[in-house]
Each structure stands twice: as C-alpha cells, then as structure tokens.
Amino acid sequence: MSGDGSSSADSDSAVPRSKFKKILAAVNAFLESLDEEEEPEPPPPPEKPLKESVRELIERCRDREKRIVMLKEAGEWCWTMFFRGTVFFFLFVLTIWGTIWALDFSENHRIKFYPPDEVVAYLTAEHENLEETARRMTPLVGRDDNLPFERFDAKLIETVRPIRIYSDEYGIYFMTSKDWYNGEHGIFIAKDEENMPPDINWGLIEGRIYTYAIYD
C-alpha cells in the first residue's frame, strides 16, 4: 500500500517538473538566439558587362519561347505605364477644371464689400439726415427688433434696397443680402462711431454711415 502511494505521488510531481523544464528550455533557447550574431547579408551580384547583357538579349530574341515571355513582359509594362499615365492625366484635368470652376463661382457669386457708386453718393449726400433719423429711432427700438420699411424715407429704401431692417444697441442695420457663401452685407448707421459692433467688418462711407459685412 505504501509503495503504491509513493509511486503515485512521484507521478503527480513529475508533471509540473516536466512543464517547468519545457519553459526553462524555451527561455534558454530564446536567450541563446539573442546572443547569436546576425548573419551578414550576401553581397549583391556583380553587374554584368554591357556586352554580355546585349548578347543575352539577342539570344532571348532568337529563342521563340523566351521571345514570347519577353514580349509578354514588355506588353504588361506598357499597359501599366498607359494606365498610370491615364490616371495622372485625368487627375491633372480634374484639378484644372476644379480650379477654373472655383474661380468662376467666386467671380459670379462674390458680393462687393462697398455698394455701387450711386448708393455711396446718395448716402454721402444724405448722411446727416439719415444719422438724425437713426438717432431719433434708436431709443425706441430694442435689440434685434425688425423695423418696418415705412418708418424710413422712400428714397432710402429705393436706393439701398434692403431685404430686412433691424437694430441693436450699436445702431440700425439695412441688410441688403445674406447667404451661406458671402455672409451678411448691408449698410449700418452707427449710434456712436466710438462704439462699433465687435463682430462685423465695416468700412466708412461718411459720418456715421458704414458699409458692413458679417461672416458667420
């Protein structure tokens, strides 16, 4: 009984020892591989003389099977170059077309910052009356209130042609256009030229009359 028990215990302990030996052998093999010197790369084959290369080419041309293989390789190379050239040419044409289209779109849709000369002339001549009208109206309106066109002189509406009139604490805005490409453009009558709105681009016309643009 005791002999059987001891033999079974030895067999049980043999399993972990064998696993340990396998792990130890793998670690040793890995460490030995790190110590081994890397094999030097083989030197490149010497270049053949031009005369020998020409002779081999002539021999390949004379051999029917080699000539067929050579022509097939040359055909594949030509098709590859043709395909790449076509792709490059298409991309070049597409780039040129895109550039021309972008320039044409910008030219046809861009809105000038300053209004036409006749509008500037009218605003310059009437700036004092317009400033006085804006001064009387500004205390009566709140921030971003839409103002009816009837409150202003018909000549002003006919000349400036606003699509919306609104106001805030800085003054009155005569919006003449608004879209995704150009932003908002129009004429601005400032309440105080020393306190201009912070988020607009403006250019002086006369007195407290400005042309403005807001780019969102």
PDB file of C-alpha atoms in Angstrom:
ATOM      1  CA  MET A   1       0.000   0.000   0.000  1.00  0.00           C
ATOM      2  CA  SER A   2       2.764   2.395   0.961  1.00  0.00           C
ATOM      3  CA  GLY A   3       4.686   1.534  -2.210  1.00  0.00           C
ATOM      4  CA  ASP A   4       1.664   2.332  -4.371  1.00  0.00           C
ATOM      5  CA  GLY A   5       1.128   5.622  -2.604  1.00  0.00           C
ATOM      6  CA  SER A   6       4.711   6.765  -3.093  1.00  0.00           C
ATOM      7  CA  SER A   7       4.724   5.856  -6.769  1.00  0.00           C
ATOM      8  CA  SER A   8       1.514   7.805  -7.360  1.00  0.00           C
ATOM      9  CA  ALA A   9       2.993  10.846  -5.573  1.00  0.00           C
ATOM     10  CA  ASP A  10       6.109  10.674  -7.772  1.00  0.00           C
ATOM     11  CA  SER A  11       3.983  10.550 -10.912  1.00  0.00           C
ATOM     12  CA  ASP A  12       1.972  13.585  -9.746  1.00  0.00           C
ATOM     13  CA  SER A  13       5.112  15.608  -9.066  1.00  0.00           C
ATOM     14  CA  ALA A  14       6.617  14.656 -12.414  1.00  0.00           C
ATOM     15  CA  VAL A  15       4.030  16.639 -14.360  1.00  0.00           C
ATOM     16  CA  PRO A  16       4.877  20.104 -13.044  1.00  0.00           C
ATOM     17  CA  ARG A  17       8.600  19.348 -13.279  1.00  0.00           C
ATOM     18  CA  SER A  18       8.272  18.457 -16.981  1.00  0.00           C
ATOM     19  CA  LYS A  19       6.334  21.647 -17.700  1.00  0.00           C
ATOM     20  CA  PHE A  20       8.932  23.668 -15.853  1.00  0.00           C
ATOM     21  CA  LYS A  21      11.707  22.056 -17.877  1.00  0.00           C
ATOM     22  CA  LYS A  22       9.924  22.874 -21.121  1.00  0.00           C
ATOM     23  CA  ILE A  23       9.513  26.527 -20.119  1.00  0.00           C
ATOM     24  CA  LEU A  24      13.142  26.718 -18.985  1.00  0.00           C
ATOM     25  CA  ALA A  25      14.329  25.201 -22.265  1.00  0.00           C
ATOM     26  CA  ALA A  26      12.276  27.711 -24.258  1.00  0.00           C
ATOM     27  CA  VAL A  27      13.714  30.624 -22.263  1.00  0.00           C
ATOM     28  CA  ASN A  28      17.279  29.341 -22.724  1.00  0.00           C
ATOM     29  CA  ALA A  29      16.708  28.923 -26.457  1.00  0.00           C
ATOM     30  CA  PHE A  30      15.419  32.468 -26.691  1.00  0.00           C
ATOM     31  CA  LEU A  31      18.419  33.850 -24.796  1.00  0.00           C
ATOM     32  CA  GLU A  32      20.815  31.878 -26.993  1.00  0.00           C
ATOM     33  CA  SER A  33      19.142  33.265 -30.102  1.00  0.00           C
ATOM     34  CA  LEU A  34      19.792  36.780 -28.835  1.00  0.00           C
ATOM     35  CA  ASP A  35      23.458  36.005 -28.393  1.00  0.00           C
ATOM     36  CA  GLU A  36      23.864  34.659 -31.882  1.00  0.00           C
ATOM     37  CA  GLU A  37      25.409  37.066 -34.320  1.00  0.00           C
ATOM     38  CA  GLU A  38      23.280  38.086 -37.240  1.00  0.00           C
ATOM     39  CA  GLU A  39      24.359  36.563 -40.480  1.00  0.00           C
ATOM     40  CA  PRO A  40      25.776  39.182 -42.843  1.00  0.00           C
ATOM     41  CA  GLU A  41      23.718  39.955 -45.897  1.00  0.00           C
ATOM     42  CA  PRO A  42      25.058  38.349 -49.037  1.00  0.00           C
ATOM     43  CA  PRO A  43      26.867  40.795 -51.289  1.00  0.00           C
ATOM     44  CA  PRO A  44      24.927  41.925 -54.348  1.00  0.00           C
ATOM     45  CA  PRO A  45      25.699  40.024 -57.523  1.00  0.00           C
ATOM     46  CA  PRO A  46      28.244  41.727 -59.713  1.00  0.00           C
ATOM     47  CA  GLU A  47      26.852  43.750 -62.576  1.00  0.00           C
ATOM     48  CA  LYS A  48      27.132  42.142 -65.946  1.00  0.00           C
ATOM     49  CA  PRO A  49      29.123  43.911 -68.654  1.00  0.00           C
ATOM     50  CA  LEU A  50      27.070  45.696 -71.272  1.00  0.00           C
ATOM     51  CA  LYS A  51      28.374  43.404 -73.994  1.00  0.00           C
ATOM     52  CA  GLU A  52      27.238  40.311 -72.117  1.00  0.00           C
ATOM     53  CA  SER A  53      23.813  41.843 -71.443  1.00  0.00           C
ATOM     54  CA  VAL A  54      23.371  42.649 -75.146  1.00  0.00           C
ATOM     55  CA  ARG A  55      24.394  39.102 -76.103  1.00  0.00           C
ATOM     56  CA  GLU A  56      21.847  37.619 -73.671  1.00  0.00           C
ATOM     57  CA  LEU A  57      19.134  39.898 -75.072  1.00  0.00           C
ATOM     58  CA  ILE A  58      19.931  38.753 -78.622  1.00  0.00           C
ATOM     59  CA  GLU A  59      19.811  35.121 -77.530  1.00  0.00           C
ATOM     60  CA  ARG A  60      16.418  35.658 -75.882  1.00  0.00           C
ATOM     61  CA  CYS A  61      15.109  37.275 -79.064  1.00  0.00           C
ATOM     62  CA  ARG A  62      16.251  34.300 -81.155  1.00  0.00           C
ATOM     63  CA  ASP A  63      14.639  31.763 -78.808  1.00  0.00           C
ATOM     64  CA  ARG A  64      10.896  31.572 -79.595  1.00  0.00           C
ATOM     65  CA  GLU A  65       9.716  30.762 -76.048  1.00  0.00           C
ATOM     66  CA  LYS A  66      11.959  33.349 -74.438  1.00  0.00           C
ATOM     67  CA  ARG A  67      10.858  35.903 -77.057  1.00  0.00           C
ATOM     68  CA  ILE A  68       7.202  35.256 -76.218  1.00  0.00           C
ATOM     69  CA  VAL A  69       7.891  35.716 -72.490  1.00  0.00           C
ATOM     70  CA  MET A  70       9.873  38.888 -73.168  1.00  0.00           C
ATOM     71  CA  LEU A  71       7.110  40.339 -75.351  1.00  0.00           C
ATOM     72  CA  LYS A  72       4.519  39.470 -72.715  1.00  0.00           C
ATOM     73  CA  GLU A  73       6.544  41.234 -70.012  1.00  0.00           C
ATOM     74  CA  ALA A  74       7.020  44.257 -72.288  1.00  0.00           C
ATOM     75  CA  GLY A  75       3.287  44.362 -73.033  1.00  0.00           C
ATOM     76  CA  GLU A  76       2.394  44.214 -69.348  1.00  0.00           C
ATOM     77  CA  TRP A  77       4.848  47.025 -68.619  1.00  0.00           C
ATOM     78  CA  CYS A  78       3.373  49.166 -71.441  1.00  0.00           C
ATOM     79  CA  TRP A  79      -0.184  48.619 -70.210  1.00  0.00           C
ATOM     80  CA  THR A  80       0.870  49.514 -66.672  1.00  0.00           C
ATOM     81  CA  MET A  81       2.519  52.723 -67.841  1.00  0.00           C
ATOM     82  CA  PHE A  82      -0.506  53.558 -70.011  1.00  0.00           C
ATOM     83  CA  PHE A  83      -2.890  53.036 -67.090  1.00  0.00           C
ATOM     84  CA  ARG A  84      -0.785  55.164 -64.741  1.00  0.00           C
ATOM     85  CA  GLY A  85      -0.438  57.898 -67.337  1.00  0.00           C
ATOM     86  CA  THR A  86      -4.197  57.914 -67.915  1.00  0.00           C
ATOM     87  CA  VAL A  87      -4.859  58.237 -64.183  1.00  0.00           C
ATOM     88  CA  PHE A  88      -2.333  61.063 -63.796  1.00  0.00           C
ATOM     89  CA  PHE A  89      -3.754  62.880 -66.832  1.00  0.00           C
ATOM     90  CA  PHE A  90      -7.309  62.513 -65.508  1.00  0.00           C
ATOM     91  CA  LEU A  91      -6.287  63.891 -62.100  1.00  0.00           C
ATOM     92  CA  PHE A  92      -4.470  66.794 -63.769  1.00  0.00           C
ATOM     93  CA  VAL A  93      -7.508  67.687 -65.908  1.00  0.00           C
ATOM     94  CA  LEU A  94      -9.801  67.340 -62.889  1.00  0.00           C
ATOM     95  CA  THR A  95      -7.577  69.687 -60.863  1.00  0.00           C
ATOM     96  CA  ILE A  96      -7.510  72.310 -63.616  1.00  0.00           C
ATOM     97  CA  TRP A  97     -11.282  72.076 -64.095  1.00  0.00           C
ATOM     98  CA  GLY A  98     -11.911  72.364 -60.347  1.00  0.00           C
ATOM     99  CA  THR A  99      -9.699  75.445 -60.108  1.00  0.00           C
ATOM    100  CA  ILE A 100     -11.435  77.150 -63.056  1.00  0.00           C
ATOM    101  CA  TRP A 101     -14.868  76.303 -61.632  1.00  0.00           C
ATOM    102  CA  ALA A 102     -13.944  77.672 -58.186  1.00  0.00           C
ATOM    103  CA  LEU A 103     -12.630  80.928 -59.661  1.00  0.00           C
ATOM    104  CA  ASP A 104     -15.685  81.311 -61.879  1.00  0.00           C
ATOM    105  CA  PHE A 105     -18.047  80.596 -58.970  1.00  0.00           C
ATOM    106  CA  SER A 106     -16.272  83.144 -56.790  1.00  0.00           C
ATOM    107  CA  GLU A 107     -16.374  85.775 -59.529  1.00  0.00           C
ATOM    108  CA  ASN A 108     -20.085  85.292 -60.269  1.00  0.00           C
ATOM    109  CA  HIS A 109     -21.309  84.969 -56.678  1.00  0.00           C
ATOM    110  CA  ARG A 110     -18.965  87.226 -54.740  1.00  0.00           C
ATOM    111  CA  ILE A 111     -20.604  90.374 -53.409  1.00  0.00           C
ATOM    112  CA  LYS A 112     -18.529  93.543 -53.361  1.00  0.00           C
ATOM    113  CA  PHE A 113     -17.886  94.957 -49.922  1.00  0.00           C
ATOM    114  CA  TYR A 114     -18.787  98.531 -50.882  1.00  0.00           C
ATOM    115  CA  PRO A 115     -22.170  99.217 -52.543  1.00  0.00           C
ATOM    116  CA  PRO A 116     -22.436 100.700 -56.076  1.00  0.00           C
ATOM    117  CA  ASP A 117     -21.222 104.247 -56.658  1.00  0.00           C
ATOM    118  CA  GLU A 118     -24.725 105.696 -56.898  1.00  0.00           C
ATOM    119  CA  VAL A 119     -25.622 104.259 -53.471  1.00  0.00           C
ATOM    120  CA  VAL A 120     -22.420 105.627 -51.940  1.00  0.00           C
ATOM    121  CA  ALA A 121     -23.120 109.047 -53.471  1.00  0.00           C
ATOM    122  CA  TYR A 122     -26.654 109.117 -52.048  1.00  0.00           C
ATOM    123  CA  LEU A 123     -25.531 108.017 -48.562  1.00  0.00           C
ATOM    124  CA  THR A 124     -22.743 110.591 -48.589  1.00  0.00           C
ATOM    125  CA  ALA A 125     -25.088 113.409 -49.552  1.00  0.00           C
ATOM    126  CA  GLU A 126     -27.847 112.404 -47.109  1.00  0.00           C
ATOM    127  CA  HIS A 127     -25.742 111.100 -44.215  1.00  0.00           C
ATOM    128  CA  GLU A 128     -26.719 113.901 -41.809  1.00  0.00           C
ATOM    129  CA  ASN A 129     -30.455 113.344 -42.329  1.00  0.00           C
ATOM    130  CA  LEU A 130     -30.016 109.563 -42.042  1.00  0.00           C
ATOM    131  CA  GLU A 131     -27.990 109.926 -38.843  1.00  0.00           C
ATOM    132  CA  GLU A 132     -30.675 112.155 -37.338  1.00  0.00           C
ATOM    133  CA  THR A 133     -33.395 109.648 -38.274  1.00  0.00           C
ATOM    134  CA  ALA A 134     -31.401 106.820 -36.716  1.00  0.00           C
ATOM    135  CA  ARG A 135     -30.741 108.909 -33.586  1.00  0.00           C
ATOM    136  CA  ARG A 136     -34.473 109.510 -33.083  1.00  0.00           C
ATOM    137  CA  MET A 137     -35.386 105.865 -33.667  1.00  0.00           C
ATOM    138  CA  THR A 138     -32.650 104.050 -31.732  1.00  0.00           C
ATOM    139  CA  PRO A 139     -34.011 104.762 -28.211  1.00  0.00           C
ATOM    140  CA  LEU A 140     -37.424 103.447 -29.302  1.00  0.00           C
ATOM    141  CA  VAL A 141     -36.343 100.044 -30.541  1.00  0.00           C
ATOM    142  CA  GLY A 142     -34.868  97.049 -28.769  1.00  0.00           C
ATOM    143  CA  ARG A 143     -32.127  94.627 -29.643  1.00  0.00           C
ATOM    144  CA  ASP A 144     -32.614  92.786 -32.976  1.00  0.00           C
ATOM    145  CA  ASP A 145     -36.095  94.218 -33.487  1.00  0.00           C
ATOM    146  CA  ASN A 146     -37.286  94.125 -37.074  1.00  0.00           C
ATOM    147  CA  LEU A 147     -38.128  97.627 -38.206  1.00  0.00           C
ATOM    148  CA  PRO A 148     -40.857  98.313 -40.782  1.00  0.00           C
ATOM    149  CA  PHE A 149     -39.715  99.879 -44.021  1.00  0.00           C
ATOM    150  CA  GLU A 150     -42.439 102.544 -43.717  1.00  0.00           C
ATOM    151  CA  ARG A 151     -40.525 104.257 -40.930  1.00  0.00           C
ATOM    152  CA  PHE A 152     -37.826 105.345 -43.369  1.00  0.00           C
ATOM    153  CA  ASP A 153     -37.752 107.640 -46.351  1.00  0.00           C
ATOM    154  CA  ALA A 154     -38.929 106.027 -49.589  1.00  0.00           C
ATOM    155  CA  LYS A 155     -35.818 107.299 -51.409  1.00  0.00           C
ATOM    156  CA  LEU A 156     -33.595 105.479 -48.896  1.00  0.00           C
ATOM    157  CA  ILE A 157     -35.476 102.201 -49.361  1.00  0.00           C
ATOM    158  CA  GLU A 158     -35.476 102.593 -53.140  1.00  0.00           C
ATOM    159  CA  THR A 159     -31.742 103.343 -53.273  1.00  0.00           C
ATOM    160  CA  VAL A 160     -30.362 100.889 -50.705  1.00  0.00           C
ATOM    161  CA  ARG A 161     -32.983  98.158 -51.412  1.00  0.00           C
ATOM    162  CA  PRO A 162     -32.750  96.355 -48.068  1.00  0.00           C
ATOM    163  CA  ILE A 163     -34.317  92.924 -47.541  1.00  0.00           C
ATOM    164  CA  ARG A 164     -34.507  93.454 -43.777  1.00  0.00           C
ATOM    165  CA  ILE A 165     -34.010  96.324 -41.330  1.00  0.00           C
ATOM    166  CA  TYR A 166     -33.157  95.636 -37.686  1.00  0.00           C
ATOM    167  CA  SER A 167     -31.356  97.279 -34.797  1.00  0.00           C
ATOM    168  CA  ASP A 168     -29.375  96.629 -31.640  1.00  0.00           C
ATOM    169  CA  GLU A 169     -27.587  98.725 -29.035  1.00  0.00           C
ATOM    170  CA  TYR A 170     -24.979  99.763 -31.626  1.00  0.00           C
ATOM    171  CA  GLY A 171     -27.263 101.157 -34.313  1.00  0.00           C
ATOM    172  CA  ILE A 172     -29.505 100.264 -37.263  1.00  0.00           C
ATOM    173  CA  TYR A 173     -28.689  97.676 -39.950  1.00  0.00           C
ATOM    174  CA  PHE A 174     -30.055  97.791 -43.509  1.00  0.00           C
ATOM    175  CA  MET A 175     -29.392  94.221 -44.658  1.00  0.00           C
ATOM    176  CA  THR A 176     -29.073  94.030 -48.449  1.00  0.00           C
ATOM    177  CA  SER A 177     -28.049  90.365 -48.841  1.00  0.00           C
ATOM    178  CA  LYS A 178     -27.407  87.226 -46.819  1.00  0.00           C
ATOM    179  CA  ASP A 179     -26.312  83.751 -47.944  1.00  0.00           C
ATOM    180  CA  TRP A 180     -24.022  80.872 -46.972  1.00  0.00           C
ATOM    181  CA  TYR A 181     -21.212  81.953 -49.300  1.00  0.00           C
ATOM    182  CA  ASN A 182     -20.922  85.701 -48.686  1.00  0.00           C
ATOM    183  CA  GLY A 183     -22.433  86.090 -45.241  1.00  0.00           C
ATOM    184  CA  GLU A 184     -24.473  89.191 -44.479  1.00  0.00           C
ATOM    185  CA  HIS A 185     -23.917  92.539 -46.221  1.00  0.00           C
ATOM    186  CA  GLY A 186     -25.588  95.915 -45.894  1.00  0.00           C
ATOM    187  CA  ILE A 187     -25.491  99.493 -44.642  1.00  0.00           C
ATOM    188  CA  PHE A 188     -25.018 100.309 -40.961  1.00  0.00           C
ATOM    189  CA  ILE A 189     -25.910 103.614 -39.243  1.00  0.00           C
ATOM    190  CA  ALA A 190     -23.950 103.734 -36.023  1.00  0.00           C
ATOM    191  CA  LYS A 191     -25.385 105.176 -32.845  1.00  0.00           C
ATOM    192  CA  ASP A 192     -21.873 106.091 -31.726  1.00  0.00           C
ATOM    193  CA  GLU A 193     -18.848 105.814 -34.024  1.00  0.00           C
ATOM    194  CA  GLU A 194     -16.667 105.232 -30.981  1.00  0.00           C
ATOM    195  CA  ASN A 195     -18.639 102.109 -30.025  1.00  0.00           C
ATOM    196  CA  MET A 196     -18.846  99.822 -33.051  1.00  0.00           C
ATOM    197  CA  PRO A 197     -20.199  96.239 -33.052  1.00  0.00           C
ATOM    198  CA  PRO A 198     -17.410  93.742 -32.323  1.00  0.00           C
ATOM    199  CA  ASP A 199     -18.349  91.017 -34.821  1.00  0.00           C
ATOM    200  CA  ILE A 200     -18.631  92.880 -38.122  1.00  0.00           C
ATOM    201  CA  ASN A 201     -16.285  94.069 -40.823  1.00  0.00           C
ATOM    202  CA  TRP A 202     -17.076  97.689 -41.582  1.00  0.00           C
ATOM    203  CA  GLY A 203     -15.925 100.424 -43.924  1.00  0.00           C
ATOM    204  CA  LEU A 204     -16.667 104.110 -43.521  1.00  0.00           C
ATOM    205  CA  ILE A 205     -18.815 105.832 -46.132  1.00  0.00           C
ATOM    206  CA  GLU A 206     -19.478 109.194 -44.484  1.00  0.00           C
ATOM    207  CA  GLY A 207     -20.093 110.418 -40.927  1.00  0.00           C
ATOM    208  CA  ARG A 208     -21.721 107.530 -39.068  1.00  0.00           C
ATOM    209  CA  ILE A 209     -22.771 105.673 -42.226  1.00  0.00           C
ATOM    210  CA  TYR A 210     -20.852 102.443 -42.849  1.00  0.00           C
ATOM    211  CA  THR A 211     -20.919  99.504 -45.177  1.00  0.00           C
ATOM    212  CA  TYR A 212     -20.693  96.258 -43.239  1.00  0.00           C
ATOM    213  CA  ALA A 213     -20.298  92.501 -43.624  1.00  0.00           C
ATOM    214  CA  ILE A 214     -20.853  89.715 -41.095  1.00  0.00           C
ATOM    215  CA  TYR A 215     -19.221  86.353 -41.831  1.00  0.00           C
ATOM    216  CA  ASP A 216     -20.641  83.560 -39.691  1.00  0.00           C
TER     217      ASP A 216
END
